[in-house]
Amino acid sequence: MLQSETLSLVRTAPTPDVLEEFEKQVKTYEKAFYHFAYRLTGNHDDAEDLTQEALLKAYRAFHRFKAGTAFDRWVYQIIYRLFIDQYRKKRRRPFVASLDEAPPHLDQEKPKDVPDHSKLPEDYALRYELGETIQKALLRLPEEFRAAVVLCDVQGFSYEEISNILQCSLGTVRSRIHRGRRQLREYLHPYLNGERGKKQ
Amino acid sequence: MNCHRVQSLLSAYLDQELSPEERRLIRSHLFNCAVCAQCFEELSRIKKYLGSLEPPQPQINLVDNFLSFKLHVVETNPWVWAKRLALTAACVFLFLLTSVYLFPVNDPHRKIAGHEVEYRQFHEQFTPYQLVSEQSSNVNLFLQEEEAEEKSNQNKKKDHFYLSLPQHKTLIPGIPVSSR
C-alpha cells in the first residue's frame, strides 16, 4: 500500500500547477470535509487522521480527476470508503481503554472550538448539549445509515449526489436515510417532545 | 395510501425527492392523519437539528500538515522500497537454498521403490517382502559364517605369533615391569 503510494508519488512528480490547483480546491472545501469526517468518527483525532489520509489519497489520484466534475463529491467518496475500511478494521480489533482517561465521548467537543453565536449563556449551553446528544445518537447508527444521513442533512446533498458518493442506487439511499432518521427519532425522543426540543 | 406506506415515504417527502403525484397523496394523508403528521413533525425537527450543527474546527492546519507529510513521504520512501526489495530477494534465496538440502533430487528411497515394483512384475507368486526376507536371511547366514571363519583365522595367527616369542620378553598387561 505504502509502496504503491510512494511509487506513484515519485513517478508522477507534481508540477507546480497541479499542486497549486489541488491546494486551491482543498482550501475551498477543507472545513466541509472535516465536518463530514467528524460526524462520521465522532472525535477530533480520528477525524483529522481520516481527512489527512483522504487528502493524500486524493492527491495521489489527482491526475485521474476530471476537471469540471465535482471535486468535493470525489473527496467525500474517498473519505467514506476510508472510513468504512477503518471501521471494519476497528470492529475486528479489541477495544483498549485507559482507566485514567475520561471516556472519549466526554471530552470530544471542546468549548473553545464552538463559536458563540448567541448572547445568552443558556442558549449556548442548550445548543452545546443538543449537539452532544445528536452526535452520540449519530454514533449509535450503523455506519452506512450515518453517512447517508450526514450527507443529506448536514452537508445538504440531494439523493442522486449521495448515490454517486456512496456508490449505491437511489432506492438504497432513500432506504438508508429513512431508516437512519427513524432510529434517530427513537434515540432523540425526549428532545423531540420535551421542552428542550420545543425551545430549539 | 395507508399509514405504513406514508411513513416509509415521509423522509423522501421531507427531502422533496418524490414525484408530484406522491407528494400530493402524502400531503392529503398528513392533513387527515394526526399520527403521521406527528411523525412528519419529528422527522423535520431532526433534519433541522442536524442542519444547525456547528461545524467543528480542526485542531491543526489540515492543508499545511498534509503538504509536509506528502513531502516527507516522497523523500523517505524510495529507500524503504529498496530495502524491502532486498529483504524479499534474500528470503527467496534462503528458501531455495534450504529447499535443495531438505528435499534432494536423488532420493535413494525412490530407487528402492522402483526396484520393488520391477521385482513384483517378474515374481508374481511371491510378495516382495517374502522374497526380500528370505534373501536377507540366507545372505545373513552366509555372512555370519564367513565372519566367524575370519575371526578364528585371526585368533590362530595371534596365538601363533605370541607363542613364537620368547617367554621373558612378552609383556603381560596389568603387571608392572619393575616387579618381573
Coordinates of C-alpha atoms in Angstrom, one line a residue, chain B residues 26-153:
Chain B
I26 CA -49.0 12.3 1.1
R27 CA -49.9 15.9 1.7
S28 CA -53.6 15.0 1.7
H29 CA -52.9 12.0 4.1
L30 CA -51.0 14.2 6.5
F31 CA -53.9 16.6 6.6
N32 CA -56.2 13.8 7.8
C33 CA -53.9 11.6 9.9
A34 CA -52.6 13.0 13.2
V35 CA -50.2 10.1 13.9
C36 CA -48.4 10.6 10.5
A37 CA -48.4 14.3 10.9
Q38 CA -46.7 13.9 14.3
C39 CA -44.2 11.6 12.8
F40 CA -43.5 14.1 10.0
E41 CA -43.1 16.9 12.5
E42 CA -40.5 14.9 14.4
L43 CA -38.6 14.0 11.3
S44 CA -38.5 17.5 10.1
R45 CA -37.2 18.6 13.5
I46 CA -34.4 16.0 13.3
K47 CA -33.5 17.4 9.9
K48 CA -33.4 20.9 11.3
Y49 CA -31.3 19.9 14.3
L50 CA -28.7 18.1 12.0
G51 CA -28.6 21.1 9.7
S52 CA -27.9 23.5 12.5
L53 CA -25.0 21.6 14.0
E54 CA -21.9 23.8 14.4
P55 CA -19.1 22.7 12.2
P56 CA -16.1 21.7 14.4
Q57 CA -12.8 23.4 13.9
P58 CA -9.8 21.1 13.2
Q59 CA -7.0 21.3 15.9
I60 CA -4.3 21.5 13.2
N61 CA -4.0 23.2 9.8
L62 CA -5.0 20.4 7.5
V63 CA -3.5 21.7 4.3
D64 CA -0.1 22.6 5.7
N65 CA 0.1 19.4 7.6
F66 CA -0.9 17.4 4.5
L67 CA 1.8 19.1 2.4
S68 CA 4.6 18.5 4.9
F69 CA 3.5 14.8 5.2
K70 CA 3.4 14.4 1.5
L71 CA 7.0 15.8 1.1
H72 CA 8.2 13.6 3.8
V73 CA 6.7 10.5 2.1
V74 CA 8.4 11.5 -1.2
E75 CA 11.8 12.0 0.4
T76 CA 12.0 8.9 2.5
N77 CA 10.1 6.2 0.8
P78 CA 12.3 5.1 -2.2
W79 CA 14.9 3.8 0.3
V80 CA 12.2 1.9 2.2
W81 CA 11.2 0.3 -1.1
A82 CA 14.7 -0.7 -1.9
K83 CA 15.3 -2.2 1.5
R84 CA 12.1 -4.2 1.3
L85 CA 13.0 -5.5 -2.2
A86 CA 16.5 -6.6 -1.0
L87 CA 15.0 -8.3 2.0
T88 CA 12.5 -10.2 -0.1
A89 CA 15.2 -11.3 -2.5
A90 CA 17.3 -12.6 0.4
C91 CA 14.3 -14.5 1.8
V92 CA 13.7 -16.2 -1.6
F93 CA 17.4 -17.1 -2.0
L94 CA 17.5 -18.6 1.5
F95 CA 14.3 -20.6 0.8
L96 CA 15.7 -22.0 -2.4
L97 CA 19.0 -22.9 -0.7
T98 CA 17.3 -24.8 2.2
S99 CA 14.8 -26.5 -0.1
V100 CA 17.6 -28.1 -2.1
Y101 CA 19.1 -29.6 1.1
L102 CA 15.9 -30.6 2.6
F103 CA 14.4 -32.2 -0.5
P104 CA 17.3 -33.7 -2.5
V105 CA 16.6 -34.7 -6.1
N106 CA 18.5 -38.1 -6.0
D107 CA 16.4 -39.8 -3.3
P108 CA 17.6 -43.3 -2.5
H109 CA 14.1 -44.4 -1.3
R110 CA 12.7 -43.7 -4.7
K111 CA 15.2 -46.1 -6.3
I112 CA 14.3 -48.9 -3.9
A113 CA 10.7 -48.4 -4.5
G114 CA 11.3 -48.6 -8.3
H115 CA 13.2 -51.9 -7.9
E116 CA 10.5 -53.3 -5.8
V117 CA 7.9 -52.6 -8.5
E118 CA 10.1 -54.2 -11.1
Y119 CA 10.6 -57.2 -8.9
R120 CA 6.9 -57.6 -8.4
Q121 CA 6.4 -57.8 -12.1
F122 CA 8.7 -60.8 -12.6
H123 CA 7.9 -62.8 -9.4
E124 CA 4.2 -62.5 -9.0
Q125 CA 3.8 -65.7 -7.0
F126 CA 5.6 -64.2 -4.0
T127 CA 5.2 -60.9 -2.3
P128 CA 8.3 -58.7 -2.5
Y129 CA 8.5 -58.7 1.3
Q130 CA 8.7 -62.5 1.5
L131 CA 11.3 -62.6 -1.2
V132 CA 13.4 -59.9 0.5
S133 CA 13.1 -61.5 3.9
E134 CA 14.1 -64.9 2.5
Q135 CA 17.0 -63.5 0.6
S136 CA 18.2 -61.4 3.5
S137 CA 18.1 -64.4 5.9
N138 CA 20.2 -66.6 3.6
V139 CA 22.6 -63.8 3.0
N140 CA 22.9 -63.1 6.7
L141 CA 23.7 -66.7 7.5
F142 CA 26.3 -66.8 4.8
L143 CA 27.9 -63.6 6.1
Q144 CA 27.9 -64.8 9.7
E145 CA 29.7 -68.0 8.7
E146 CA 32.3 -66.0 6.8
E147 CA 32.9 -63.6 9.7
A148 CA 33.3 -66.5 12.2
E149 CA 35.8 -68.2 9.9
E150 CA 37.8 -64.9 9.6
K151 CA 37.8 -64.3 13.3
S152 CA 39.0 -67.8 14.1
N153 CA 41.8 -67.5 11.5

